[in-house]
mmCIF file of N, CA and C in Angstrom:
data_model
loop_
_atom_site.group_PDB
_atom_site.id
_atom_site.type_symbol
_atom_site.label_atom_id
_atom_site.label_comp_id
_atom_site.label_asym_id
_atom_site.label_seq_id
_atom_site.Cartn_x
_atom_site.Cartn_y
_atom_site.Cartn_z
ATOM 1 N N GLN A 128 0.844 -1.186 0.000
ATOM 2 C CA GLN A 128 0.000 0.000 0.000
ATOM 3 C C GLN A 128 0.879 1.236 0.000
ATOM 4 N N VAL A 129 0.625 2.111 -0.943
ATOM 5 C CA VAL A 129 1.407 3.337 -1.049
ATOM 6 C C VAL A 129 0.949 4.332 0.013
ATOM 7 N N GLN A 130 1.925 4.932 0.660
ATOM 8 C CA GLN A 130 1.600 5.923 1.681
ATOM 9 C C GLN A 130 2.703 6.959 1.772
ATOM 10 N N LEU A 131 2.307 8.212 1.868
ATOM 11 C CA LEU A 131 3.226 9.311 2.142
ATOM 12 C C LEU A 131 2.831 9.901 3.490
ATOM 13 N N VAL A 132 3.792 10.021 4.382
ATOM 14 C CA VAL A 132 3.506 10.552 5.712
ATOM 15 C C VAL A 132 4.410 11.743 5.973
ATOM 16 N N GLU A 133 3.796 12.910 6.065
ATOM 17 C CA GLU A 133 4.530 14.134 6.373
ATOM 18 C C GLU A 133 4.490 14.385 7.877
ATOM 19 N N SER A 134 5.577 14.891 8.413
ATOM 20 C CA SER A 134 5.639 15.185 9.836
ATOM 21 C C SER A 134 6.627 16.310 10.089
ATOM 22 N N GLY A 135 6.601 16.835 11.308
ATOM 23 C CA GLY A 135 7.563 17.854 11.703
ATOM 24 C C GLY A 135 7.020 19.255 11.778
ATOM 25 N N GLY A 136 5.774 19.436 11.390
ATOM 26 C CA GLY A 136 5.184 20.765 11.459
ATOM 27 C C GLY A 136 4.919 21.186 12.893
ATOM 28 N N GLY A 137 4.463 22.408 13.036
ATOM 29 C CA GLY A 137 4.153 22.912 14.362
ATOM 30 C C GLY A 137 3.992 24.412 14.359
ATOM 31 N N LEU A 138 3.933 24.962 15.570
ATOM 32 C CA LEU A 138 3.811 26.401 15.759
ATOM 33 C C LEU A 138 5.184 26.958 16.104
ATOM 34 N N VAL A 139 5.606 27.976 15.385
ATOM 35 C CA VAL A 139 6.921 28.565 15.607
ATOM 36 C C VAL A 139 6.834 30.075 15.427
ATOM 37 N N GLN A 140 7.685 30.788 16.120
ATOM 38 C CA GLN A 140 7.710 32.232 15.957
ATOM 39 C C GLN A 140 8.454 32.614 14.685
ATOM 40 N N ALA A 141 8.127 33.764 14.172
ATOM 41 C CA ALA A 141 8.824 34.274 12.993
ATOM 42 C C ALA A 141 10.327 34.293 13.269
ATOM 43 N N GLY A 142 11.082 33.866 12.273
ATOM 44 C CA GLY A 142 12.526 33.769 12.421
ATOM 45 C C GLY A 142 13.006 32.407 12.876
ATOM 46 N N GLY A 143 12.077 31.568 13.292
ATOM 47 C CA GLY A 143 12.432 30.245 13.772
ATOM 48 C C GLY A 143 12.636 29.232 12.658
ATOM 49 N N SER A 144 12.832 27.980 13.060
ATOM 50 C CA SER A 144 13.135 26.914 12.110
ATOM 51 C C SER A 144 12.304 25.678 12.401
ATOM 52 N N LEU A 145 12.084 24.908 11.362
ATOM 53 C CA LEU A 145 11.442 23.605 11.468
ATOM 54 C C LEU A 145 12.072 22.687 10.435
ATOM 55 N N ARG A 146 12.030 21.409 10.718
ATOM 56 C CA ARG A 146 12.476 20.413 9.745
ATOM 57 C C ARG A 146 11.323 19.447 9.494
ATOM 58 N N LEU A 147 10.866 19.439 8.264
ATOM 59 C CA LEU A 147 9.786 18.543 7.883
ATOM 60 C C LEU A 147 10.363 17.260 7.291
ATOM 61 N N SER A 148 9.657 16.168 7.542
ATOM 62 C CA SER A 148 10.048 14.874 6.983
ATOM 63 C C SER A 148 8.901 14.304 6.172
ATOM 64 N N CYS A 149 9.248 13.617 5.131
ATOM 65 C CA CYS A 149 8.264 12.923 4.292
ATOM 66 C C CYS A 149 8.748 11.497 4.116
ATOM 67 N N ALA A 150 8.049 10.577 4.748
ATOM 68 C CA ALA A 150 8.416 9.162 4.672
ATOM 69 C C ALA A 150 7.474 8.448 3.723
ATOM 70 N N ALA A 151 8.050 7.724 2.797
ATOM 71 C CA ALA A 151 7.262 6.993 1.819
ATOM 72 C C ALA A 151 7.299 5.507 2.129
ATOM 73 N N SER A 152 6.176 4.861 1.898
ATOM 74 C CA SER A 152 6.121 3.396 1.983
ATOM 75 C C SER A 152 5.328 2.889 0.792
ATOM 76 N N GLY A 153 5.660 1.708 0.374
ATOM 77 C CA GLY A 153 4.974 1.130 -0.779
ATOM 78 C C GLY A 153 5.525 1.572 -2.111
ATOM 79 N N ILE A 154 6.421 2.517 -2.086
ATOM 80 C CA ILE A 154 7.092 2.972 -3.312
ATOM 81 C C ILE A 154 8.555 3.236 -2.988
ATOM 82 N N GLY A 155 9.373 3.198 -4.009
ATOM 83 C CA GLY A 155 10.785 3.508 -3.815
ATOM 84 C C GLY A 155 11.042 4.936 -4.199
ATOM 85 N N PHE A 156 11.107 5.812 -3.214
ATOM 86 C CA PHE A 156 11.315 7.237 -3.460
ATOM 87 C C PHE A 156 12.573 7.500 -4.277
ATOM 88 N N MET A 157 13.536 6.608 -4.143
ATOM 89 C CA MET A 157 14.826 6.830 -4.788
ATOM 90 C C MET A 157 14.707 6.873 -6.306
ATOM 91 N N PHE A 158 13.591 6.387 -6.829
ATOM 92 C CA PHE A 158 13.402 6.357 -8.272
ATOM 93 C C PHE A 158 12.620 7.549 -8.800
ATOM 94 N N ASP A 159 12.274 8.480 -7.898
ATOM 95 C CA ASP A 159 11.402 9.576 -8.282
ATOM 96 C C ASP A 159 11.981 10.940 -7.928
ATOM 97 N N ASP A 160 11.672 11.929 -8.763
ATOM 98 C CA ASP A 160 11.829 13.314 -8.330
ATOM 99 C C ASP A 160 10.727 13.559 -7.295
ATOM 100 N N VAL A 161 11.036 14.357 -6.286
ATOM 101 C CA VAL A 161 10.084 14.595 -5.201
ATOM 102 C C VAL A 161 9.980 16.087 -4.923
ATOM 103 N N GLY A 162 8.784 16.518 -4.596
ATOM 104 C CA GLY A 162 8.580 17.923 -4.278
ATOM 105 C C GLY A 162 7.887 18.119 -2.948
ATOM 106 N N TRP A 163 8.161 19.260 -2.337
ATOM 107 C CA TRP A 163 7.384 19.735 -1.196
ATOM 108 C C TRP A 163 6.479 20.864 -1.699
ATOM 109 N N TYR A 164 5.237 20.813 -1.264
ATOM 110 C CA TYR A 164 4.236 21.792 -1.658
ATOM 111 C C TYR A 164 3.640 22.414 -0.396
ATOM 112 N N HIS A 165 3.063 23.575 -0.546
ATOM 113 C CA HIS A 165 2.275 24.088 0.566
ATOM 114 C C HIS A 165 0.954 24.643 0.062
ATOM 115 N N GLN A 166 -0.001 24.662 0.966
ATOM 116 C CA GLN A 166 -1.326 25.173 0.641
ATOM 117 C C GLN A 166 -1.831 25.987 1.825
ATOM 118 N N ALA A 167 -1.956 27.273 1.604
ATOM 119 C CA ALA A 167 -2.495 28.161 2.618
ATOM 120 C C ALA A 167 -4.014 28.200 2.484
ATOM 121 N N PRO A 168 -4.734 28.564 3.540
ATOM 122 C CA PRO A 168 -6.199 28.619 3.476
ATOM 123 C C PRO A 168 -6.674 29.510 2.333
ATOM 124 N N GLY A 169 -7.584 28.969 1.530
ATOM 125 C CA GLY A 169 -8.153 29.731 0.433
ATOM 126 C C GLY A 169 -7.262 29.851 -0.780
ATOM 127 N N LYS A 170 -6.119 29.202 -0.747
ATOM 128 C CA LYS A 170 -5.195 29.304 -1.882
ATOM 129 C C LYS A 170 -4.917 27.929 -2.468
ATOM 130 N N GLN A 171 -4.393 27.940 -3.678
ATOM 131 C CA GLN A 171 -4.064 26.677 -4.328
ATOM 132 C C GLN A 171 -2.744 26.125 -3.789
ATOM 133 N N ARG A 172 -2.619 24.839 -3.893
ATOM 134 C CA ARG A 172 -1.372 24.187 -3.523
ATOM 135 C C ARG A 172 -0.289 24.609 -4.511
ATOM 136 N N GLU A 173 0.898 24.917 -3.996
ATOM 137 C CA GLU A 173 1.975 25.318 -4.887
ATOM 138 C C GLU A 173 3.283 24.650 -4.488
ATOM 139 N N LEU A 174 4.127 24.490 -5.472
ATOM 140 C CA LEU A 174 5.415 23.827 -5.260
ATOM 141 C C LEU A 174 6.368 24.778 -4.541
ATOM 142 N N VAL A 175 6.993 24.267 -3.495
ATOM 143 C CA VAL A 175 7.937 25.056 -2.708
ATOM 144 C C VAL A 175 9.379 24.675 -3.045
ATOM 145 N N ALA A 176 9.618 23.376 -3.167
ATOM 146 C CA ALA A 176 10.973 22.895 -3.411
ATOM 147 C C ALA A 176 10.893 21.523 -4.055
ATOM 148 N N SER A 177 11.914 21.187 -4.819
ATOM 149 C CA SER A 177 11.946 19.875 -5.442
ATOM 150 C C SER A 177 13.374 19.352 -5.467
ATOM 151 N N ILE A 178 13.472 18.033 -5.569
ATOM 152 C CA ILE A 178 14.776 17.397 -5.638
ATOM 153 C C ILE A 178 14.680 16.249 -6.630
ATOM 154 N N THR A 179 15.643 16.167 -7.534
ATOM 155 C CA THR A 179 15.608 15.122 -8.541
ATOM 156 C C THR A 179 16.196 13.825 -7.994
ATOM 157 N N VAL A 180 16.068 12.780 -8.787
ATOM 158 C CA VAL A 180 16.670 11.499 -8.440
ATOM 159 C C VAL A 180 18.167 11.676 -8.212
ATOM 160 N N GLY A 181 18.776 12.507 -9.006
ATOM 161 C CA GLY A 181 20.212 12.719 -8.909
ATOM 162 C C GLY A 181 20.629 13.694 -7.834
ATOM 163 N N GLY A 182 19.644 14.300 -7.148
ATOM 164 C CA GLY A 182 19.968 15.204 -6.051
ATOM 165 C C GLY A 182 19.977 16.677 -6.396
ATOM 166 N N THR A 183 19.633 17.019 -7.631
ATOM 167 C CA THR A 183 19.564 18.437 -7.995
ATOM 168 C C THR A 183 18.331 19.055 -7.355
ATOM 169 N N THR A 184 18.519 20.198 -6.726
ATOM 170 C CA THR A 184 17.415 20.842 -6.022
ATOM 171 C C THR A 184 16.978 22.114 -6.728
ATOM 172 N N ASN A 185 15.732 22.441 -6.523
ATOM 173 C CA ASN A 185 15.172 23.678 -7.055
ATOM 174 C C ASN A 185 14.233 24.253 -6.008
ATOM 175 N N LEU A 186 14.334 25.538 -5.776
ATOM 176 C CA LEU A 186 13.535 26.194 -4.757
ATOM 177 C C LEU A 186 12.728 27.330 -5.365
ATOM 178 N N ALA A 187 11.510 27.491 -4.892
ATOM 179 C CA ALA A 187 10.710 28.636 -5.297
ATOM 180 C C ALA A 187 11.396 29.911 -4.824
ATOM 181 N N GLU A 188 11.216 30.979 -5.580
ATOM 182 C CA GLU A 188 11.891 32.237 -5.250
ATOM 183 C C GLU A 188 11.593 32.696 -3.832
ATOM 184 N N PHE A 189 10.382 32.473 -3.376
ATOM 185 C CA PHE A 189 9.984 33.002 -2.071
ATOM 186 C C PHE A 189 10.591 32.229 -0.904
ATOM 187 N N VAL A 190 11.303 31.135 -1.163
ATOM 188 C CA VAL A 190 11.965 30.402 -0.080
ATOM 189 C C VAL A 190 13.473 30.293 -0.290
ATOM 190 N N LYS A 191 13.967 30.794 -1.392
ATOM 191 C CA LYS A 191 15.410 30.715 -1.638
ATOM 192 C C LYS A 191 16.181 31.422 -0.537
ATOM 193 N N GLY A 192 17.238 30.752 -0.090
ATOM 194 C CA GLY A 192 18.039 31.317 0.988
ATOM 195 C C GLY A 192 17.507 30.990 2.363
ATOM 196 N N ARG A 193 16.307 30.418 2.431
ATOM 197 C CA ARG A 193 15.709 30.088 3.736
ATOM 198 C C ARG A 193 15.428 28.595 3.895
ATOM 199 N N PHE A 194 15.044 27.924 2.825
ATOM 200 C CA PHE A 194 14.685 26.508 2.883
ATOM 201 C C PHE A 194 15.704 25.683 2.102
ATOM 202 N N THR A 195 15.891 24.460 2.535
ATOM 203 C CA THR A 195 16.659 23.498 1.752
ATOM 204 C C THR A 195 15.912 22.166 1.725
ATOM 205 N N ILE A 196 16.058 21.457 0.636
ATOM 206 C CA ILE A 196 15.437 20.144 0.479
ATOM 207 C C ILE A 196 16.539 19.119 0.329
ATOM 208 N N SER A 197 16.334 17.968 0.934
ATOM 209 C CA SER A 197 17.328 16.902 0.850
ATOM 210 C C SER A 197 16.613 15.556 0.885
ATOM 211 N N ARG A 198 17.363 14.525 0.581
ATOM 212 C CA ARG A 198 16.740 13.198 0.585
ATOM 213 C C ARG A 198 17.708 12.190 1.167
ATOM 214 N N ASP A 199 17.140 11.172 1.796
ATOM 215 C CA ASP A 199 17.905 10.041 2.316
ATOM 216 C C ASP A 199 17.282 8.796 1.698
ATOM 217 N N ASN A 200 17.881 8.331 0.623
ATOM 218 C CA ASN A 200 17.293 7.200 -0.093
ATOM 219 C C ASN A 200 17.268 5.932 0.759
ATOM 220 N N ALA A 201 18.227 5.770 1.625
ATOM 221 C CA ALA A 201 18.255 4.584 2.487
ATOM 222 C C ALA A 201 17.046 4.543 3.412
ATOM 223 N N LYS A 202 16.550 5.736 3.785
ATOM 224 C CA LYS A 202 15.381 5.821 4.663
ATOM 225 C C LYS A 202 14.098 6.078 3.895
ATOM 226 N N ASN A 203 14.232 6.190 2.555
ATOM 227 C CA ASN A 203 13.041 6.465 1.734
ATOM 228 C C ASN A 203 12.330 7.729 2.224
ATOM 229 N N THR A 204 13.109 8.735 2.533
ATOM 230 C CA THR A 204 12.582 9.947 3.163
ATOM 231 C C THR A 204 13.163 11.189 2.492
ATOM 232 N N VAL A 205 12.324 12.206 2.385
ATOM 233 C CA VAL A 205 12.749 13.506 1.880
ATOM 234 C C VAL A 205 12.478 14.539 2.967
ATOM 235 N N TYR A 206 13.384 15.490 3.103
ATOM 236 C CA TYR A 206 13.293 16.485 4.167
ATOM 237 C C TYR A 206 13.154 17.892 3.594
ATOM 238 N N LEU A 207 12.559 18.746 4.383
ATOM 239 C CA LEU A 207 12.531 20.170 4.065
ATOM 240 C C LEU A 207 12.977 20.914 5.320
ATOM 241 N N GLN A 208 14.168 21.478 5.247
ATOM 242 C CA GLN A 208 14.675 22.295 6.349
ATOM 243 C C GLN A 208 14.235 23.724 6.109
ATOM 244 N N MET A 209 13.489 24.238 7.060
ATOM 245 C CA MET A 209 12.913 25.573 6.935
ATOM 246 C C MET A 209 13.535 26.465 7.999
ATOM 247 N N SER A 210 14.090 27.572 7.591
ATOM 248 C CA SER A 210 14.666 28.513 8.545
ATOM 249 C C SER A 210 14.203 29.918 8.201
ATOM 250 N N ARG A 211 14.440 30.842 9.138
ATOM 251 C CA ARG A 211 14.004 32.234 8.964
ATOM 252 C C ARG A 211 12.557 32.279 8.510
ATOM 253 N N LEU A 212 11.735 31.525 9.207
ATOM 254 C CA LEU A 212 10.334 31.411 8.826
ATOM 255 C C LEU A 212 9.604 32.734 8.976
ATOM 256 N N LYS A 213 8.642 32.929 8.079
ATOM 257 C CA LYS A 213 7.829 34.136 8.053
ATOM 258 C C LYS A 213 6.359 33.770 8.245
ATOM 259 N N PRO A 214 5.549 34.684 8.730
ATOM 260 C CA PRO A 214 4.113 34.368 8.877
ATOM 261 C C PRO A 214 3.481 33.898 7.567
ATOM 262 N N GLU A 215 3.959 34.405 6.443
ATOM 263 C CA GLU A 215 3.384 33.986 5.159
ATOM 264 C C GLU A 215 3.764 32.565 4.767
ATOM 265 N N ASP A 216 4.653 31.928 5.528
ATOM 266 C CA ASP A 216 4.945 30.511 5.303
ATOM 267 C C ASP A 216 3.888 29.608 5.936
ATOM 268 N N THR A 217 2.978 30.186 6.684
ATOM 269 C CA THR A 217 1.928 29.401 7.328
ATOM 270 C C THR A 217 1.080 28.693 6.278
ATOM 271 N N ALA A 218 0.993 27.376 6.400
ATOM 272 C CA ALA A 218 0.278 26.560 5.416
ATOM 273 C C ALA A 218 0.351 25.103 5.857
ATOM 274 N N VAL A 219 -0.393 24.268 5.156
ATOM 275 C CA VAL A 219 -0.201 22.825 5.277
ATOM 276 C C VAL A 219 0.821 22.422 4.223
ATOM 277 N N TYR A 220 1.799 21.653 4.639
ATOM 278 C CA TYR A 220 2.880 21.238 3.755
ATOM 279 C C TYR A 220 2.706 19.770 3.396
ATOM 280 N N TYR A 221 2.835 19.501 2.102
ATOM 281 C CA TYR A 221 2.689 18.166 1.567
ATOM 282 C C TYR A 221 3.930 17.800 0.750
ATOM 283 N N CYS A 222 4.182 16.516 0.660
ATOM 284 C CA CYS A 222 5.202 16.059 -0.279
ATOM 285 C C CYS A 222 4.529 15.138 -1.293
ATOM 286 N N ASN A 223 5.185 14.980 -2.411
ATOM 287 C CA ASN A 223 4.681 14.056 -3.424
ATOM 288 C C ASN A 223 5.756 13.837 -4.463
ATOM 289 N N THR A 224 5.600 12.794 -5.217
ATOM 290 C CA THR A 224 6.491 12.591 -6.357
ATOM 291 C C THR A 224 6.136 13.623 -7.431
ATOM 292 N N ILE A 225 7.040 13.778 -8.374
ATOM 293 C CA ILE A 225 6.798 14.670 -9.506
ATOM 294 C C ILE A 225 6.903 13.841 -10.774
ATOM 295 N N PRO A 226 5.845 13.650 -11.543
ATOM 296 C CA PRO A 226 4.484 14.108 -11.276
ATOM 297 C C PRO A 226 3.883 13.388 -10.065
ATOM 298 N N ASN A 227 2.772 13.948 -9.534
ATOM 299 C CA ASN A 227 2.249 13.389 -8.292
ATOM 300 C C ASN A 227 1.686 11.986 -8.494
ATOM 301 N N LEU A 228 1.644 11.262 -7.397
ATOM 302 C CA LEU A 228 1.146 9.897 -7.415
ATOM 303 C C LEU A 228 -0.336 9.852 -7.800
ATOM 304 N N ARG A 229 -0.653 8.830 -8.530
ATOM 305 C CA ARG A 229 -2.058 8.559 -8.850
ATOM 306 C C ARG A 229 -2.332 7.106 -8.509
ATOM 307 N N ILE A 230 -3.387 6.891 -7.765
ATOM 308 C CA ILE A 230 -3.767 5.539 -7.343
ATOM 309 C C ILE A 230 -5.200 5.310 -7.780
ATOM 310 N N ASN A 231 -5.384 4.243 -8.523
ATOM 311 C CA ASN A 231 -6.721 3.917 -9.054
ATOM 312 C C ASN A 231 -7.321 5.107 -9.796
ATOM 313 N N GLY A 232 -6.501 5.799 -10.550
ATOM 314 C CA GLY A 232 -6.983 6.888 -11.377
ATOM 315 C C GLY A 232 -7.202 8.199 -10.653
ATOM 316 N N ARG A 233 -6.868 8.259 -9.369
ATOM 317 C CA ARG A 233 -7.072 9.479 -8.598
ATOM 318 C C ARG A 233 -5.749 9.984 -8.060
ATOM 319 N N ASP A 234 -5.638 11.305 -7.986
ATOM 320 C CA ASP A 234 -4.459 11.896 -7.377
ATOM 321 C C ASP A 234 -4.378 11.475 -5.907
ATOM 322 N N TYR A 235 -3.183 11.105 -5.492
ATOM 323 C CA TYR A 235 -2.980 10.738 -4.089
ATOM 324 C C TYR A 235 -2.129 11.792 -3.408
ATOM 325 N N TRP A 236 -2.577 12.238 -2.248
ATOM 326 C CA TRP A 236 -1.806 13.142 -1.394
ATOM 327 C C TRP A 236 -1.887 12.635 0.033
ATOM 328 N N GLY A 237 -0.813 12.804 0.787
ATOM 329 C CA GLY A 237 -0.826 12.444 2.186
ATOM 330 C C GLY A 237 -1.658 13.444 2.984
ATOM 331 N N GLN A 238 -1.599 13.319 4.298
ATOM 332 C CA GLN A 238 -2.424 14.184 5.147
ATOM 333 C C GLN A 238 -1.799 15.553 5.351
ATOM 334 N N GLY A 239 -0.526 15.682 5.028
ATOM 335 C CA GLY A 239 0.158 16.957 5.187
ATOM 336 C C GLY A 239 0.532 17.221 6.638
ATOM 337 N N THR A 240 1.310 18.261 6.834
ATOM 338 C CA THR A 240 1.684 18.675 8.183
ATOM 339 C C THR A 240 1.531 20.190 8.276
ATOM 340 N N GLN A 241 0.880 20.649 9.323
ATOM 341 C CA GLN A 241 0.567 22.069 9.465
ATOM 342 C C GLN A 241 1.776 22.830 10.000
ATOM 343 N N VAL A 242 2.101 23.915 9.338
ATOM 344 C CA VAL A 242 3.133 24.838 9.817
ATOM 345 C C VAL A 242 2.460 26.179 10.072
ATOM 346 N N THR A 243 2.609 26.659 11.279
ATOM 347 C CA THR A 243 2.034 27.948 11.646
ATOM 348 C C THR A 243 3.142 28.841 12.192
ATOM 349 N N VAL A 244 3.308 29.991 11.580
ATOM 350 C CA VAL A 244 4.363 30.920 11.985
ATOM 351 C C VAL A 244 3.700 32.165 12.553
ATOM 352 N N SER A 245 3.973 32.433 13.805
ATOM 353 C CA SER A 245 3.382 33.600 14.457
ATOM 354 C C SER A 245 4.319 34.799 14.333
ATOM 355 N N SER A 246 3.710 35.961 14.272
ATOM 356 C CA SER A 246 4.512 37.189 14.110
ATOM 357 C C SER A 246 4.934 37.761 15.446
#
């Protein structure tokens, strides 16, 4: 059974840091490009950072210099290190393969992890 489990979110003050983890089961993450996305209330989900199979990373402009993405293929896990957090980073954070997983013809997303940054 394919499953993506995001964790590590929480409440943090502006300027603080969090490390998010995305653990995959039922699939071999090492064979996929993977992205972290966020979705704020009332807004569409958007890509924040991505990492290729070969380890090349790409970051959205609004997180460059603050976030880093990494992967541990042995643990089938992808991480998002978030620092210098801003209130506008508040959102639910999701991970997924790129393109995203589809199971039985439907897009699959994990439950996400909530990040709340207070000012």
